[in-house]
Coordinates of C-alpha atoms in Angstrom, one line a residue:
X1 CA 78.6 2.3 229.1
X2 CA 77.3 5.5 230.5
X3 CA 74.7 7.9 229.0
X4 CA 74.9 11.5 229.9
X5 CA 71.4 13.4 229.3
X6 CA 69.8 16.8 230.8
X7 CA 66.4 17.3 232.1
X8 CA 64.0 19.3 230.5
X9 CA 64.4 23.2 230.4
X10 CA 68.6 22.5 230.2
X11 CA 69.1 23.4 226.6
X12 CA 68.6 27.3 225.5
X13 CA 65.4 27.7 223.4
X14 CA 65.8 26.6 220.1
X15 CA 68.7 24.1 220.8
X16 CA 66.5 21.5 222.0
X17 CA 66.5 19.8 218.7
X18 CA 70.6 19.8 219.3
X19 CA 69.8 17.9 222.0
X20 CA 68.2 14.7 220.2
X21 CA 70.7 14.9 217.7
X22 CA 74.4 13.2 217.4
X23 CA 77.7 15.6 216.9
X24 CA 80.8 14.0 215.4
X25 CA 81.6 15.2 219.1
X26 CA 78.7 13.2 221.1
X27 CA 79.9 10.8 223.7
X28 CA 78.5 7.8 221.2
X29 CA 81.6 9.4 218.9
X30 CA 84.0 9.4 222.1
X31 CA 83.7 13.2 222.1
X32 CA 81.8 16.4 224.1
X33 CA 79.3 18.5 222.8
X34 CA 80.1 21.6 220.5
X35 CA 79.5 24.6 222.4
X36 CA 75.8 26.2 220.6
X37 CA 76.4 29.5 218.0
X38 CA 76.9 32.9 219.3
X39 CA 73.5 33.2 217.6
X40 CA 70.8 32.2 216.0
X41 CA 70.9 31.9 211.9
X42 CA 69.3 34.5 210.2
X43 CA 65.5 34.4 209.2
X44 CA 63.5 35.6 206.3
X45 CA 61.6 38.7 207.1
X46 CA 58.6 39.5 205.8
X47 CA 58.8 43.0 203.8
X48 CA 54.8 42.5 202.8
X49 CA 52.2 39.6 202.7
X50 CA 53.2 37.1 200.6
X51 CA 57.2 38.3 200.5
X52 CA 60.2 37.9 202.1
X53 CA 63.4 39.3 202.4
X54 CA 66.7 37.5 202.8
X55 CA 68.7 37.7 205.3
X56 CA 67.1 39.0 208.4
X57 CA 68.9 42.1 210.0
X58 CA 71.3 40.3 212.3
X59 CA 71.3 40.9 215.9
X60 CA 72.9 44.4 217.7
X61 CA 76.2 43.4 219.2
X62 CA 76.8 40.6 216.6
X63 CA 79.4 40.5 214.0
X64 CA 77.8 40.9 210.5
X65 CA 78.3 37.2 208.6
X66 CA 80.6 37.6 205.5
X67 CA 79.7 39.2 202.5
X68 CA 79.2 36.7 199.7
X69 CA 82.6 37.8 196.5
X70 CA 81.0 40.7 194.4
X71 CA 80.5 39.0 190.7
X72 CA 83.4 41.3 188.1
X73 CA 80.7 42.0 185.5
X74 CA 82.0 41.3 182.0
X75 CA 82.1 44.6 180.0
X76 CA 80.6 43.8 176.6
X77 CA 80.1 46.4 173.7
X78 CA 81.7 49.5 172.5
X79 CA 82.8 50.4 175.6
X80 CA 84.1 47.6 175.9
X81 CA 86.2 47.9 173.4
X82 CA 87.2 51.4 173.9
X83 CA 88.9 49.9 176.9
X84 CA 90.6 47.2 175.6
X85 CA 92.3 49.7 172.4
X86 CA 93.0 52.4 175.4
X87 CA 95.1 49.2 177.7
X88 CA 96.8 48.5 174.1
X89 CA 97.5 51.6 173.5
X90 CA 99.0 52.6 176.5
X91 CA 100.8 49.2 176.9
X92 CA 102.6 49.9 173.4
X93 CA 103.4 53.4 174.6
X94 CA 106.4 55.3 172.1
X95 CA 105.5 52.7 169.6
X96 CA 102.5 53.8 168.1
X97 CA 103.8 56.8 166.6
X98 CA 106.9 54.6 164.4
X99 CA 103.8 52.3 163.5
X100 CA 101.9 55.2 162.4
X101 CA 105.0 55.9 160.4
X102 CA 105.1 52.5 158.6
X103 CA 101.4 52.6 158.3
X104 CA 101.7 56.2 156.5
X105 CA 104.8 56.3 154.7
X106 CA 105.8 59.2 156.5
X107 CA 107.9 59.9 159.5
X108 CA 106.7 61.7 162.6
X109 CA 109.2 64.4 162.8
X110 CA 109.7 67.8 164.5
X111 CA 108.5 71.0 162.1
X112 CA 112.1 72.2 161.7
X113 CA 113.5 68.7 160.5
X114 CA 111.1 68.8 157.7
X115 CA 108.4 66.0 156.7
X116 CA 109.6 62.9 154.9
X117 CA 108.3 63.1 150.6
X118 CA 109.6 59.8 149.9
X119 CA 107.8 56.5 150.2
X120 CA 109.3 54.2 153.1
X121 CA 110.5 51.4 150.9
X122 CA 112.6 53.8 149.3
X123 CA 113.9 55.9 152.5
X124 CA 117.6 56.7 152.2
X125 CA 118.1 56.0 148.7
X126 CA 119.0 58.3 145.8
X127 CA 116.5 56.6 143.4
X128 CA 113.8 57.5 146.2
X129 CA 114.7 61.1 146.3
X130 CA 115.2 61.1 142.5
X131 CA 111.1 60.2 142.0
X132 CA 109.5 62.3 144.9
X133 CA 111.1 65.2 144.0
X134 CA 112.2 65.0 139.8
X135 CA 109.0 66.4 139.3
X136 CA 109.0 69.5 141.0
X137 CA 112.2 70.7 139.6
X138 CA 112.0 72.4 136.0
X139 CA 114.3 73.7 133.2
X140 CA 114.8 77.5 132.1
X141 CA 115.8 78.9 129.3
X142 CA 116.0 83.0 129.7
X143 CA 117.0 84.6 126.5
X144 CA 118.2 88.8 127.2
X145 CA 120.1 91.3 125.2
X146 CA 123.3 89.6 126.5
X147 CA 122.6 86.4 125.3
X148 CA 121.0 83.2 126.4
X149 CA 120.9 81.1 129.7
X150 CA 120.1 77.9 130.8
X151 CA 119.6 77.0 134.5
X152 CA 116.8 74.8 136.5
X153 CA 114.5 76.2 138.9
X154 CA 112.5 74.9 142.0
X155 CA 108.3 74.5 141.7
X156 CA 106.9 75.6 145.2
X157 CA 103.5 76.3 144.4
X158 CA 101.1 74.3 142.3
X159 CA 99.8 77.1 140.0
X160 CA 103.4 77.6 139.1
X161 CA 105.5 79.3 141.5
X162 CA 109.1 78.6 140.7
X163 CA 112.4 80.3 142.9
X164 CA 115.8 79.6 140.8
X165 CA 118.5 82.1 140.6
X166 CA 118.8 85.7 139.5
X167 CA 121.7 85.5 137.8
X168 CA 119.7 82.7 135.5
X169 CA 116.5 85.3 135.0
X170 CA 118.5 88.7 135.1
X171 CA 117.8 91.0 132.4
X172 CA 115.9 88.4 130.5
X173 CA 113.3 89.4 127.8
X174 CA 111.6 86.3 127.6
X175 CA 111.7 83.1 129.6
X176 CA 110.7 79.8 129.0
X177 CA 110.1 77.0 131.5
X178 CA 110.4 73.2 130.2
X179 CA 108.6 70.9 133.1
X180 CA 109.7 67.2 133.9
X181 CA 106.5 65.7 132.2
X182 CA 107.8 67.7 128.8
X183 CA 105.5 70.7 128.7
X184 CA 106.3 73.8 127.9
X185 CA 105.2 77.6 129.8
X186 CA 106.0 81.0 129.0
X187 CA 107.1 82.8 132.7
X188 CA 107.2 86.1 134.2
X189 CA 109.8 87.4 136.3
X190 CA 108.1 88.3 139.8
X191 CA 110.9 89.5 142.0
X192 CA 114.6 89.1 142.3
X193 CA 117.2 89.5 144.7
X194 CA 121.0 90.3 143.1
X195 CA 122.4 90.2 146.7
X196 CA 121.4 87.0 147.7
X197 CA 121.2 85.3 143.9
X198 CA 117.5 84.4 144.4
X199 CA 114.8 85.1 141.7
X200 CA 110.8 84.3 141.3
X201 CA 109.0 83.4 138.6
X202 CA 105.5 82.4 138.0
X203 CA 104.3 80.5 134.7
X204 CA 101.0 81.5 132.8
X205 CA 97.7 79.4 132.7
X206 CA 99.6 76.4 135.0
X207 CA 97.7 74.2 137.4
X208 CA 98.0 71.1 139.4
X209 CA 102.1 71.2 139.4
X210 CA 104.1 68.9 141.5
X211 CA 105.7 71.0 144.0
X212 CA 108.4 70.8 146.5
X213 CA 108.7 70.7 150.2
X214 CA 111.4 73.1 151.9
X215 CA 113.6 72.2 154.2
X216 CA 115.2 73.4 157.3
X217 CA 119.0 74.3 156.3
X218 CA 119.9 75.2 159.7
X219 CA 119.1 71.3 160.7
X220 CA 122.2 70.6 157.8
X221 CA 125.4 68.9 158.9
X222 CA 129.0 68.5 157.3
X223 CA 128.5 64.5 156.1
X224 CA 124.9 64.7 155.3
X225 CA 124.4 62.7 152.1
X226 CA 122.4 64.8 149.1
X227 CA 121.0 64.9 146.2
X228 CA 121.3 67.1 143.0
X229 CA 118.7 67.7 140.7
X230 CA 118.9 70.2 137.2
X231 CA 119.3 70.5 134.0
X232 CA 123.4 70.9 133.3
X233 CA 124.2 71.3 129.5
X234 CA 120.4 71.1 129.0
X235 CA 119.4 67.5 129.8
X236 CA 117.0 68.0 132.0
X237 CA 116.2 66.0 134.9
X238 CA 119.5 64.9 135.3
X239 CA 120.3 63.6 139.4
X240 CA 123.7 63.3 140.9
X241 CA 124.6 62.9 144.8
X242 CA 127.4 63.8 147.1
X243 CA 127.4 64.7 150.8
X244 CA 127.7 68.0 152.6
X245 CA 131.3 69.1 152.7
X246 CA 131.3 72.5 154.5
X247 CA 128.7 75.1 156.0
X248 CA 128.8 78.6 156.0
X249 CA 131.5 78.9 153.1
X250 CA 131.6 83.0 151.9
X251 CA 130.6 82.8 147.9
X252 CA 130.8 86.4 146.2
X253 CA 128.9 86.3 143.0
X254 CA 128.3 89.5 140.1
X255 CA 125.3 91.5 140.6
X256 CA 125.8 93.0 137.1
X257 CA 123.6 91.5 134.3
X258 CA 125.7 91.4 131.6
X259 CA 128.5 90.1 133.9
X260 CA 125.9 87.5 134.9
X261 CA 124.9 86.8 131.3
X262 CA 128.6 86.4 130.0
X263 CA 128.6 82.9 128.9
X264 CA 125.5 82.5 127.1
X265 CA 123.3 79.5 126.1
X266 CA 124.4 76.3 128.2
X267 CA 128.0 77.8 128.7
X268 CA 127.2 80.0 131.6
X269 CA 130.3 79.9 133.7
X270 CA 129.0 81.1 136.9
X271 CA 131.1 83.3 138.1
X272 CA 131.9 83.8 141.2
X273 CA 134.8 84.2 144.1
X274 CA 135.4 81.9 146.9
X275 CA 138.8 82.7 149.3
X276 CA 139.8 85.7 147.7
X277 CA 140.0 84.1 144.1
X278 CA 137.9 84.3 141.1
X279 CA 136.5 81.0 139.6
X280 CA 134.5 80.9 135.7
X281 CA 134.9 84.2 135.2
X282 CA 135.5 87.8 136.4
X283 CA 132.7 88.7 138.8
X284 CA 133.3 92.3 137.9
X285 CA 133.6 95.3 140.5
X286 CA 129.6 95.0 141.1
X287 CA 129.1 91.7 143.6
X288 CA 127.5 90.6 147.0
X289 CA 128.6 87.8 149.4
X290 CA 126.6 84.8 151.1
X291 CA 126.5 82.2 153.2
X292 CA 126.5 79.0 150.8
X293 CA 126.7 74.9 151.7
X294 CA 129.7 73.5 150.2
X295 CA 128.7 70.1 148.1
X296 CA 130.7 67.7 146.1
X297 CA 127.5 66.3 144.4
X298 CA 128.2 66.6 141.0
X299 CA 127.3 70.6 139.3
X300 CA 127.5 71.9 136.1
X301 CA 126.8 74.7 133.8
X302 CA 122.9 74.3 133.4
X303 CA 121.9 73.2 137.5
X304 CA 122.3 76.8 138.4
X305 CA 118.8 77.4 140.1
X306 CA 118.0 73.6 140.9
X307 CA 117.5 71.9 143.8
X308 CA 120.1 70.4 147.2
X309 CA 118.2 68.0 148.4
X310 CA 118.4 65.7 151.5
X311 CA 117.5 62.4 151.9
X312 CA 114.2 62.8 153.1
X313 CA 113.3 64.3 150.0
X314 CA 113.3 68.2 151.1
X315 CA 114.8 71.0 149.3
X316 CA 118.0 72.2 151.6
X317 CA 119.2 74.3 149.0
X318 CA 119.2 76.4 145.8
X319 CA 122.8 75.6 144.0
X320 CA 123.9 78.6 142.6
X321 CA 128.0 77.8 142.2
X322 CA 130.7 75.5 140.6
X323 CA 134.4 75.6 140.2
X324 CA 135.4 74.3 137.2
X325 CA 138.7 73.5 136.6
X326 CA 138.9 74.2 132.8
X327 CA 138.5 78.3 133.8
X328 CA 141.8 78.4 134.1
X329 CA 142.7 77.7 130.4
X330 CA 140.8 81.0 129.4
X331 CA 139.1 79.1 126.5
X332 CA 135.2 79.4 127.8
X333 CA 135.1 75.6 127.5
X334 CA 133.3 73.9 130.3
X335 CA 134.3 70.4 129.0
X336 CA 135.9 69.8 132.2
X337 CA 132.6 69.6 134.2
X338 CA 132.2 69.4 138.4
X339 CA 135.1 68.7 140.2
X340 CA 133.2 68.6 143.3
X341 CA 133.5 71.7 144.3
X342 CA 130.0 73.3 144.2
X343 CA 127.6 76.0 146.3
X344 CA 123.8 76.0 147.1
X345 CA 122.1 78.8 148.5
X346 CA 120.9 77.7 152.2
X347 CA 116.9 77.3 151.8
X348 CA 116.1 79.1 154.9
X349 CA 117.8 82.2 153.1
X350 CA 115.5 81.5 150.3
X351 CA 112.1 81.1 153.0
X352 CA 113.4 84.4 154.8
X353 CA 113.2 86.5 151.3
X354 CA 110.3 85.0 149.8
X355 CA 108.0 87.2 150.6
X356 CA 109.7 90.1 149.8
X357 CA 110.1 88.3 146.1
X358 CA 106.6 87.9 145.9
X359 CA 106.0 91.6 146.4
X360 CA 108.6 91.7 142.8
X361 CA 111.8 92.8 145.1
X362 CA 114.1 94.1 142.4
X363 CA 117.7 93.6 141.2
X364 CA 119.2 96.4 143.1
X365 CA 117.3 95.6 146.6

């Protein structure tokens, strides 16, 4: 056995303690020495008496030793939480709004498609429509020189605002408005418009009325589903539903009083022409055509003035016309009711002239 061994002075200083010591690589192991470190280990340096700092700079020329991992530090508190709703929020993206929705009961909708009235368990159904909106539609009973009249009109403001047509208001001397909770108002005429079948009238000493949202009628299409709400033969409140059947359909109706007036009471035949033909009546040489929305929800004598309504619950419409079959007989009977042929007023007609009713536009304007 051989020993290898170095004199004195061999060994770099401060390796000589290498020297006296083993490696897994010594020849007693059947290996060679490692070769020493490219330098020495860091030392503490002292910063002041009594102190230290750890490590010690490490040598020009020599590669810097590994940073130790950086420890993530835990955020705890409300900001914190601010982050953790802001990652939620943006990992549920588009859904937030439709939760907002369910959360609500109202749907998140562009300005011209309107704002949902009725409560989401009840979305799409006629018995939804019928209780968001029954409320803001009334009964009217105008009493004139010509007779009597009974139609329905719309609520819009909450101290008693109420749009319904002209030809149900026209030359009245007195009006009376029936609401759905069974009170009873005496009403002015504001303003009405004999070319477009539109009328205002505001009640005395009303507050805190239900009132109506307006549509968008230009958002309307042919197959829509709707619902009708008035007071036909005088039952008030009564509902009915259909769908859209045709836009844009020319209606030509009197702008004479007494040709408006004709029927009296809850006969009122509202007449008018539609293709060149005269229906419930004779208009009379004094009339004015518009645009209406063709419906086969059921009308009859008594929903002139009332609300079209879509299934979101907002007012599309003002119905204002009805073909009844029974005109034909000449015997002022109106036994034989809607035959689903009936025409609203668009409700953006009704927004366009509005102001121009509320500043008492006449008969003649």
């Amino acid at each position: 056995m051989t020993e290898s061994f170095r004199r004195s002075g061999e060994y770099p200083q401060g390796q000589q303690q290498h020297s006296q010591s083993s490696y897994p690589g010594t020849p007693e192991a059947g290996g060679a020495f490692p070769p020493p470190p490219a330098y020495d280990p860091p030392q503490p340096v002292n910063a002041a008496p009594g102190s230290a700092m750890w490590p010690a700079p490490t040598p020009e020329g020599s590669p810097a030793p590994p940073a130790p991992p950086a420890r993530r530090r835990r955020v705890r508190g409300p900001l914190g939480l601010l982050a953790a709703v802001a990652i939620a929020a943006a990992a549920v993206g588009g859904g937030t709004a439709y939760a907002f929705q369910e959360l609500t009961g109202k749907e998140s909708t562009s300005a011209s498609a309107g704002t949902s009235v009725v409560p989401t368990s009840q979305k799409g159904t006629v018995s939804g429509v019928a209780e968001a909106v029954s409320p803001a539609i009334v009964e009217i009973n105008a009493t004139s020189n010509a007779g009597s009249s009974t139609g329905s009109g719309v609520v819009i403001t909450s101290d008693g605002e109420i749009v319904t047509n002209n030809h149900v208001v026209s030359g009245a001397s007195t009006v009376k408005v029936r609401t759905s909770d069974g009170k009873t108002y005496t009403a002015e005429v504001v303003g009405t418009d004999a070319k477009k079948d539109l009328a205002l009238i505001k009640l005395r000493n009303a507050s805190g009325l239900k009132t109506a949202s307006l549509g968008d009628s230009d958002n309307v299409k042919v197959g829509d589903e709707v619902v009708a709400i008035g007071s036909p033969e005088g039952l008030t409140g009564t509902v009915t539903s259909g769908i859209v059947s045709a836009l844009d359909r020319d209606v030509t109706v009197s702008t004479d009083e007494e040709q408006q007036q004709q029927g009296g009471g809850s006969d009122d035949r509202w007449p008018f022409e539609f293709g060149g033909q005269q229906f419930n009546g004779d208009t009379g040489s004094s009339k004015t055509t518009y645009k209406a929305i063709q419906t086969d929800a059921s009308l009859n004598p008594g929903n002139s003035g009332g609300a079209l309504i879509d299934m979101n619950g907002n007012i599309i419409g003002i119905n204002s016309a009805m073909y009844s079959a029974s005109s034909d007989s000449g015997s002022g009977s109106s036994g034989a009711g809607s035959v689903g042929l009936g025409f609203a007023i668009p409700v953006n007609t009704l927004k366009a002239d509005l102001d121009s009713l509320r500043s008492g536009g006449t008969s003649g304007s």
